[in-house]
Coordinates of C-alpha atoms and ligand atoms in Angstrom, one line a residue:
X22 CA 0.0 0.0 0.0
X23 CA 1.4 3.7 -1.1
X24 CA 0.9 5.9 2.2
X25 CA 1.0 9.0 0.0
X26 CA 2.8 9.7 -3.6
X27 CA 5.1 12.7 -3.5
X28 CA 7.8 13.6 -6.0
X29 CA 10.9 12.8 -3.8
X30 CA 14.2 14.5 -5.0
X31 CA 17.8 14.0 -3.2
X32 CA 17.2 17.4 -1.0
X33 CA 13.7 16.4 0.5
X34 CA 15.0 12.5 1.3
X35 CA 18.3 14.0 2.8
X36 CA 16.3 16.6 4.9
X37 CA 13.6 13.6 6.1
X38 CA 16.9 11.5 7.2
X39 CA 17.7 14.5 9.1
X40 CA 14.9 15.0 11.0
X41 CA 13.7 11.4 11.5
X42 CA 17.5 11.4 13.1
X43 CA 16.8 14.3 14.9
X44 CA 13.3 12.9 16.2
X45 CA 15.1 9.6 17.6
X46 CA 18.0 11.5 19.3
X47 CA 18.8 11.1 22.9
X48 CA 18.8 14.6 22.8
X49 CA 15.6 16.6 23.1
X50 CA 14.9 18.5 20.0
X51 CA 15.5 22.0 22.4
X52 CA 18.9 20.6 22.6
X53 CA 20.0 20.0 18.6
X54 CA 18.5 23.6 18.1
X55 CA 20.5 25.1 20.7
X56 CA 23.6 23.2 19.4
X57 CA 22.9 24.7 15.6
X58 CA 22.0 28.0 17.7
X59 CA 25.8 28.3 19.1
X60 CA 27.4 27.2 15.7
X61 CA 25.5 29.9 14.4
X62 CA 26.8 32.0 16.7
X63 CA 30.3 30.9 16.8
X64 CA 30.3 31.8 12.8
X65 CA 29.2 35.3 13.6
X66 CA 32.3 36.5 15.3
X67 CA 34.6 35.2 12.5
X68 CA 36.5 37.1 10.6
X69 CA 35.8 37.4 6.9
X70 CA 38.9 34.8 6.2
X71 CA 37.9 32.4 8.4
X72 CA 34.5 32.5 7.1
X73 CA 35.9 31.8 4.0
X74 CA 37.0 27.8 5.7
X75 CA 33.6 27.8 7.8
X76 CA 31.5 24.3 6.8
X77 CA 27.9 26.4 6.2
X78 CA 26.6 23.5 6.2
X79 CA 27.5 23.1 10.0
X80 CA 24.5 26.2 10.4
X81 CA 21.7 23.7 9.5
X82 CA 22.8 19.8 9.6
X83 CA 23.4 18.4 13.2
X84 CA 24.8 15.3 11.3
X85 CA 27.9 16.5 9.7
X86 CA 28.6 13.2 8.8
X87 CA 26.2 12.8 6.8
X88 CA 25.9 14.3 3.3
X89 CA 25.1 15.1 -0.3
X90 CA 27.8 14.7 -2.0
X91 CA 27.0 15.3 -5.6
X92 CA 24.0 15.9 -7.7
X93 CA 24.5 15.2 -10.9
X94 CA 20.7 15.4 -12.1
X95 CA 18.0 16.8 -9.7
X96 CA 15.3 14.6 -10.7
X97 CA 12.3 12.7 -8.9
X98 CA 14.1 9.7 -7.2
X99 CA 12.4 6.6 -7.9
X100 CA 14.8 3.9 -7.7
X101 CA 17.9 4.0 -5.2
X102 CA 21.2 1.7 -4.8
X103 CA 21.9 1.5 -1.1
X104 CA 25.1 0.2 0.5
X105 CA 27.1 0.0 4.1
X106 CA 29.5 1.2 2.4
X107 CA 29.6 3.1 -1.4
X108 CA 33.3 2.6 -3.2
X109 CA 33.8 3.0 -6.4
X110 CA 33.1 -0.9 -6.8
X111 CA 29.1 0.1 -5.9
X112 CA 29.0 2.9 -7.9
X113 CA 30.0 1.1 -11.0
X114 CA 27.5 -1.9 -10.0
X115 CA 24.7 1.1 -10.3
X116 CA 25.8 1.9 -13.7
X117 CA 25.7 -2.0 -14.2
X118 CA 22.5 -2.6 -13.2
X119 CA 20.9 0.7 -14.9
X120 CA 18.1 3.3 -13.8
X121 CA 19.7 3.6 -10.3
X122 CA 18.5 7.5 -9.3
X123 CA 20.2 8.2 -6.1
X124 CA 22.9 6.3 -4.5
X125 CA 23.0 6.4 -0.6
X126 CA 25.8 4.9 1.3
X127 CA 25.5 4.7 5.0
X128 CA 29.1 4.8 6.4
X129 CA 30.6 8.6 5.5
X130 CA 32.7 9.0 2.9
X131 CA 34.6 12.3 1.4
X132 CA 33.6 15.5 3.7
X133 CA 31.0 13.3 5.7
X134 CA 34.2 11.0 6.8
X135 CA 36.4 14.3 7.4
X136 CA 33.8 15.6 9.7
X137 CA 33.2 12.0 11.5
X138 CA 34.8 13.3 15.0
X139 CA 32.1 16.3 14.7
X140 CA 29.0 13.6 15.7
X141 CA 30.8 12.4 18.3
X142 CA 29.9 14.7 21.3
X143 CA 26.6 13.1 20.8
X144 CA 28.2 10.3 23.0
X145 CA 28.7 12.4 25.7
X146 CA 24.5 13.3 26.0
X147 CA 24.2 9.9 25.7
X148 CA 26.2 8.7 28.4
X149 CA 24.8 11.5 31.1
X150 CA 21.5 9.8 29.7
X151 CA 22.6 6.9 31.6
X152 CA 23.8 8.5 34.8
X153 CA 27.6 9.2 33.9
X154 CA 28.4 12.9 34.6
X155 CA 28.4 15.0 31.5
X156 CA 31.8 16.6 32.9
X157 CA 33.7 12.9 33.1
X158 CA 32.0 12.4 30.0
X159 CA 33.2 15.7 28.4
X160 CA 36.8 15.0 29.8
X161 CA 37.0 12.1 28.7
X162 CA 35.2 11.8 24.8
X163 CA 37.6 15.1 24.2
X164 CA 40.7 12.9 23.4
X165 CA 39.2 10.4 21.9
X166 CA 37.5 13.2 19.6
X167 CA 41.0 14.5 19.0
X168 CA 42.3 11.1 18.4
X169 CA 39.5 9.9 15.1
X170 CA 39.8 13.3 13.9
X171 CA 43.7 12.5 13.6
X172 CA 43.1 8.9 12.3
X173 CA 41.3 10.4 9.5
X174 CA 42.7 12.8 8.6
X175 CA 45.1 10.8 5.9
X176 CA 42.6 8.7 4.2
X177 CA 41.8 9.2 0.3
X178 CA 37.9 10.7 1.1
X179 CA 37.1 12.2 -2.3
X180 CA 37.9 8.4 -4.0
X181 CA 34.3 7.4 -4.4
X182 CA 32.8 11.3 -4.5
X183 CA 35.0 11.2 -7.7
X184 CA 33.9 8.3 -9.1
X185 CA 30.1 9.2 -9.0
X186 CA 30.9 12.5 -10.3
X187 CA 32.6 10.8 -13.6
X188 CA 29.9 8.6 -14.0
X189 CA 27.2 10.9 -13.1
X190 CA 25.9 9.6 -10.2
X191 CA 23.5 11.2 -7.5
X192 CA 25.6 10.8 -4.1
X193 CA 24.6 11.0 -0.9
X194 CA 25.5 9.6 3.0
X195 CA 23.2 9.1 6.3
X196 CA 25.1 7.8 9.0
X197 CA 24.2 9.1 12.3
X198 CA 20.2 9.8 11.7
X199 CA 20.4 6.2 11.0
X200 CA 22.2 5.0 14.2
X201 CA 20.1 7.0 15.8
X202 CA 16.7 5.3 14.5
X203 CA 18.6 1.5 15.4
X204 CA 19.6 3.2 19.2
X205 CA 16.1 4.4 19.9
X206 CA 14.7 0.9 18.2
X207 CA 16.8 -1.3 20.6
X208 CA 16.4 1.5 23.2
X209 CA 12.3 0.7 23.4
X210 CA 12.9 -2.8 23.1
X211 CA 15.1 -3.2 25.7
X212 CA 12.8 -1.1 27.9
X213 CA 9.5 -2.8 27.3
X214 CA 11.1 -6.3 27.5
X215 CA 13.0 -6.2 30.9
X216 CA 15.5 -8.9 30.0
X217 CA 17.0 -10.1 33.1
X218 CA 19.8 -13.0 32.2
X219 CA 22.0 -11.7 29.2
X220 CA 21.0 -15.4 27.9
X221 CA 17.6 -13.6 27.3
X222 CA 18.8 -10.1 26.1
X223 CA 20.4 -12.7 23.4
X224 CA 17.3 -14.5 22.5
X225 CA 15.4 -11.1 22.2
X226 CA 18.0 -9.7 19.8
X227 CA 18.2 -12.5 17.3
X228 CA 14.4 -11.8 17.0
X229 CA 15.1 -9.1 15.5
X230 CA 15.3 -10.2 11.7
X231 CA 18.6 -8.4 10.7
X232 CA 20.0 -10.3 13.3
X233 CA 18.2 -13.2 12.8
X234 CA 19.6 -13.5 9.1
X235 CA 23.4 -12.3 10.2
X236 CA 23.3 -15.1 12.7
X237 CA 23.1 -17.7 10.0
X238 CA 26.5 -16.7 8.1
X239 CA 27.9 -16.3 11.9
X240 CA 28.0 -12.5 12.3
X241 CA 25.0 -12.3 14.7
X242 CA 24.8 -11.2 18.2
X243 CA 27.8 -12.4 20.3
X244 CA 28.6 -11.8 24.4
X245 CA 31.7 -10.4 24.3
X246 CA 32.1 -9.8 28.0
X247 CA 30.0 -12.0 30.6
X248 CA 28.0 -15.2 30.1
X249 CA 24.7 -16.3 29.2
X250 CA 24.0 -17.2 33.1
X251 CA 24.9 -13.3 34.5
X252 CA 22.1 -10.5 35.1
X253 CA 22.1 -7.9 32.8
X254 CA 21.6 -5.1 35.2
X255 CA 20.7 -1.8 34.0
X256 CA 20.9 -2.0 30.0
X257 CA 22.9 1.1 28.1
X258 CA 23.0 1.7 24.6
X259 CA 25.5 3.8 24.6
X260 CA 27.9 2.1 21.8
X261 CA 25.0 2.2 18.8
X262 CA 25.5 6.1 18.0
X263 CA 27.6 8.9 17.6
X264 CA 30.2 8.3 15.1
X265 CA 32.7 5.7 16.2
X266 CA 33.8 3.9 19.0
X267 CA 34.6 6.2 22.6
X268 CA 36.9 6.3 25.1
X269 CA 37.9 3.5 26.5
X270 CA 38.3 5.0 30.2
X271 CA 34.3 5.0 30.1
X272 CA 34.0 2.1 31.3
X273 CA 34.6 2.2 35.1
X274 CA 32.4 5.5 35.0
X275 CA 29.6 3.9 33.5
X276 CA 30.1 0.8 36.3
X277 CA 29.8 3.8 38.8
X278 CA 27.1 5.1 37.5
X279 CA 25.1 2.2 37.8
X280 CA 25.2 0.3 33.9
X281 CA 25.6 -3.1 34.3
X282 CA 25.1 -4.6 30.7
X283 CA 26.4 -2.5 27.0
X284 CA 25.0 -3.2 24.0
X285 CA 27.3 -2.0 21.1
X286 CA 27.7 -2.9 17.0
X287 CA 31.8 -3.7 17.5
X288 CA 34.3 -3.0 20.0
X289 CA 38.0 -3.2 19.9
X290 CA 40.0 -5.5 21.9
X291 CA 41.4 -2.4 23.9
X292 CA 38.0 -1.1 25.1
X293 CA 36.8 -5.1 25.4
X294 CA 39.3 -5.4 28.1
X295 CA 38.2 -1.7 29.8
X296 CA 34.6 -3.3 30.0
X297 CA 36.2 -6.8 31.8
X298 CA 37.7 -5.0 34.2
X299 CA 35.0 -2.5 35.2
X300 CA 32.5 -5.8 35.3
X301 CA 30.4 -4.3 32.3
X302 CA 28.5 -7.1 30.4
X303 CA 29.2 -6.3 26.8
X304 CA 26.6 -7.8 24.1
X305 CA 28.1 -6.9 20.8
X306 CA 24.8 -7.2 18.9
X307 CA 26.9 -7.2 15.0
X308 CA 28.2 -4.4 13.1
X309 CA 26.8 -4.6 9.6
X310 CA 23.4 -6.0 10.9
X311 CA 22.8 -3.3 13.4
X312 CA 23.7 -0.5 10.7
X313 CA 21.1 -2.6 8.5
X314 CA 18.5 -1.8 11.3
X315 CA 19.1 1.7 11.4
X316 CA 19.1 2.1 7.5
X317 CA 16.4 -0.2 7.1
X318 CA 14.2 2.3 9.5
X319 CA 15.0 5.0 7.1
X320 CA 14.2 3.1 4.5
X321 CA 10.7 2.1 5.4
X322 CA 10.3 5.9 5.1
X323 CA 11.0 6.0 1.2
X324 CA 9.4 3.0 0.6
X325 CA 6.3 4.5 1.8
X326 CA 6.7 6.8 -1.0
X327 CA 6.7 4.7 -3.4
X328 CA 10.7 4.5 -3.8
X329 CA 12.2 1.1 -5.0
X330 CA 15.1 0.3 -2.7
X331 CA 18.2 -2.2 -4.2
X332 CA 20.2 -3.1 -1.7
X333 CA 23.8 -3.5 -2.0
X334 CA 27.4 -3.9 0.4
X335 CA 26.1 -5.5 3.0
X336 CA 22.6 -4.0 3.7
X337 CA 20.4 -6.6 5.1
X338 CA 17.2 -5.1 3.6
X339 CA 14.3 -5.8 5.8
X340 CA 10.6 -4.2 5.1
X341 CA 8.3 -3.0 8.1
X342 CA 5.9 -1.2 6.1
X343 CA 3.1 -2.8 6.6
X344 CA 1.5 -4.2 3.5
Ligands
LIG22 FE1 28.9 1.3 11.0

C-alpha cells in the first residue's frame, strides 16, 4: 500500500533522514536547536577569512557526517542503490545494473568522513543519559574526539565522490540519523522487555530479523564480556551512536554510575578489556546488521513513497511497512 505519492528529490529524502535522526536523538529537540543556535553564533564572530573555511553546512545539519555529495541530475528519485559502504566498486554496480537514481551509502565517505569526529559529542548526551556525569564524559570523549579526527585525517575521502561524479551519479551519506533510528529501536525494546539474564537479552536480539539473518552466516549477536547465566543489570545503549567507538576509560564511570550490561555494534580488543575490568556485560549485537536496522528504519520511510530500494554492500534489507 502507497501511504501517500510525493515527488521525492535528493534534497527532500536528505532533509527527512535528518529530521527522522533528529526525532530519535537522545537529545531533546530543544537541545540540537541550541547546538545549531551556538554554531550559528560561533560563525558570527569570525573574521571574513575564516568564514571563508567555515563548513555552512554546519548552520543547519546536526549530522555532519552525513551528506550530499554530488548531484549530478535533480530529478524525482524513484529507484535508489543503497550500501554500508559506497566505493567505487558500488558505484560502478549502479551503472551496471541501470536506472539507479540516487545512490545512498550509510558509512561517511569524502567530507561526511572528514567531519566523523564532529558527531561524536553526541556520546557524551548519551552517556549522562545513563547516569555518567556530563563533565567525566566531556573530559573524557575530548581525546578520543581528537584522536579519530587524527586517524582520519590521511585517508583518500574524495575516492568514491569522484567516481560518481565521472559517471554521473547522484551521491549521498546518512550515518548518524540512521544510528540514531537502530539506538532508539533497541532502546524501546530493551525497555519494554525487561530482559533479566543476558541469555535472554540474546534470545530477544536474534528476534530481531537483521539479526536473525546475520546469525546464519555467523555474524550475529555475540557476548563479548560476561555469560549467558549473568544478570544484565541496567541495559545502556551507549555504543550504537555517535560516530565511532569512545573512550575507553568509560568504562569504570559507566560501572559507577550504575550500567551493568552495553550493548554495542563492534568494539575493539582495547576497550573489550576496559569493560572486563569495570565488570560491564558487553553484548556486541553485529556491526553490519545493526547499521542494516538503522538504514532499514530509514528506509521504510522511502518505501512509503513509493521509492524502490536495491540493496547492495552488505545491507540486510528488511521491510516494516506494513503491507
Ligand atoms: Fe557502522
Amino acid at each position: 500500500m502507497l501511504y501517500w505519492v510525493k515527488i521525492m528529490k535528493i534534497k527532500e529524502i536528505f532533509k527527512l533522514a535528518i529530521n527522522k535522526g533528529a526525532e530519535a536523538d537522545f537529545r531533546p529537540k530543544e537541545a540540537i536547536e541550541k547546538l545549531l543556535k551556538r554554531r550559528k553564533e560561533k560563525y558570527e564572530k569570525l573574521s571574513a577569512k575564516e568564514k571563508e573555511e567555515f563548513d555552512l553546512e554546519a548552520l543547519e545539519n546536526p549530522y555532519l557526517d552525513s551528506r550530499i555529495y554530488h548531484i549530478a541530475s535533480d530529478r524525482e528519485i524513484k529507484k535508489v542503490l543503497v550500501g554500508i559502504d559506497i566505493e567505487p566498486a558500488e558505484i560502478l554496480i549502479a551503472k551496471e545494473i541501470g536506472g539507479i537514481d540516487l545512490i545512498i551509502a550509510h558509512h561517511p565517505i569524502g567530507k561526511g568522513l572528514a567531519h566523523l569526529a564532529d558527531v561524536m559529542d553526541l556520546q557524551c548526551d548519551v552517556l549522562n543519559f545513563y547516569g555518567v556525569p556530563i563533565n567525566i564524559a566531556e573530559g573524557l570523549m575530548k581525546e578520543r574526539i581528537n584522536e579519530v579526527a587524527r586517524g582520519i585525517n590521511a585517508i583518500n575521502h574524495q575516492r568514491t565522490v569522484d567516481a560518481a561524479c565521472l559517471l554521473g551519479f547522484n551521491l549521498i551519506n546518512l550515518h548518524t540519523p540512521c544510528d540514531n533510528l537502530a539506538a532508539k529501536f533497541l532502546k524501546d525494546l530493551i525497555e519494554r522487555e525487561k530482559s533479566e539474564r543476558i541469555g535472554d537479552l540474546m534470545n530477544l536480539l536474534k528476534e530481531i530479523p537483521e539479526y536473525k539473518t546475520a546469525a546464519k552466516i555467523g555474524a550475529g549477536p555475540k557476548i563479548f564480556v560476561g555469560d549467558l547465566e549473568r544478570r544484565c543489570g541496567k541495559i545502556a545503549l551507549t555504543e550504537i551512536t555517535g560516530g565511532t567507538e569512545g573512550s575507553p576509560k568509560i568504562y569504570e564511570k559507566m560501572a559507577t554510575a550504575g550500567i551493568g550490561t552495553i550493548i554495542g555494534m563492534h568494539i575493539s580488543e582495547e576497550h573489550k578489556k576496559e569493560a572486563e575490568a569495570a565488570n560491564i556485560n558487553v553484548v556486541i549485537a553485529g556491526h553490519m546488521s545493526s547499521d542494516s536496522l538503522g538504514v532499514n528504519l530509514f528506509l521504510d520511510e522511502l518505501e512509503k513513497r513509493g521509492i524502490e530500494i536495491i540493496p547492495c554492500s552488505g545491507l540486510i534489507r528488511v521491510s516494516r511497512v506494513k503491507k
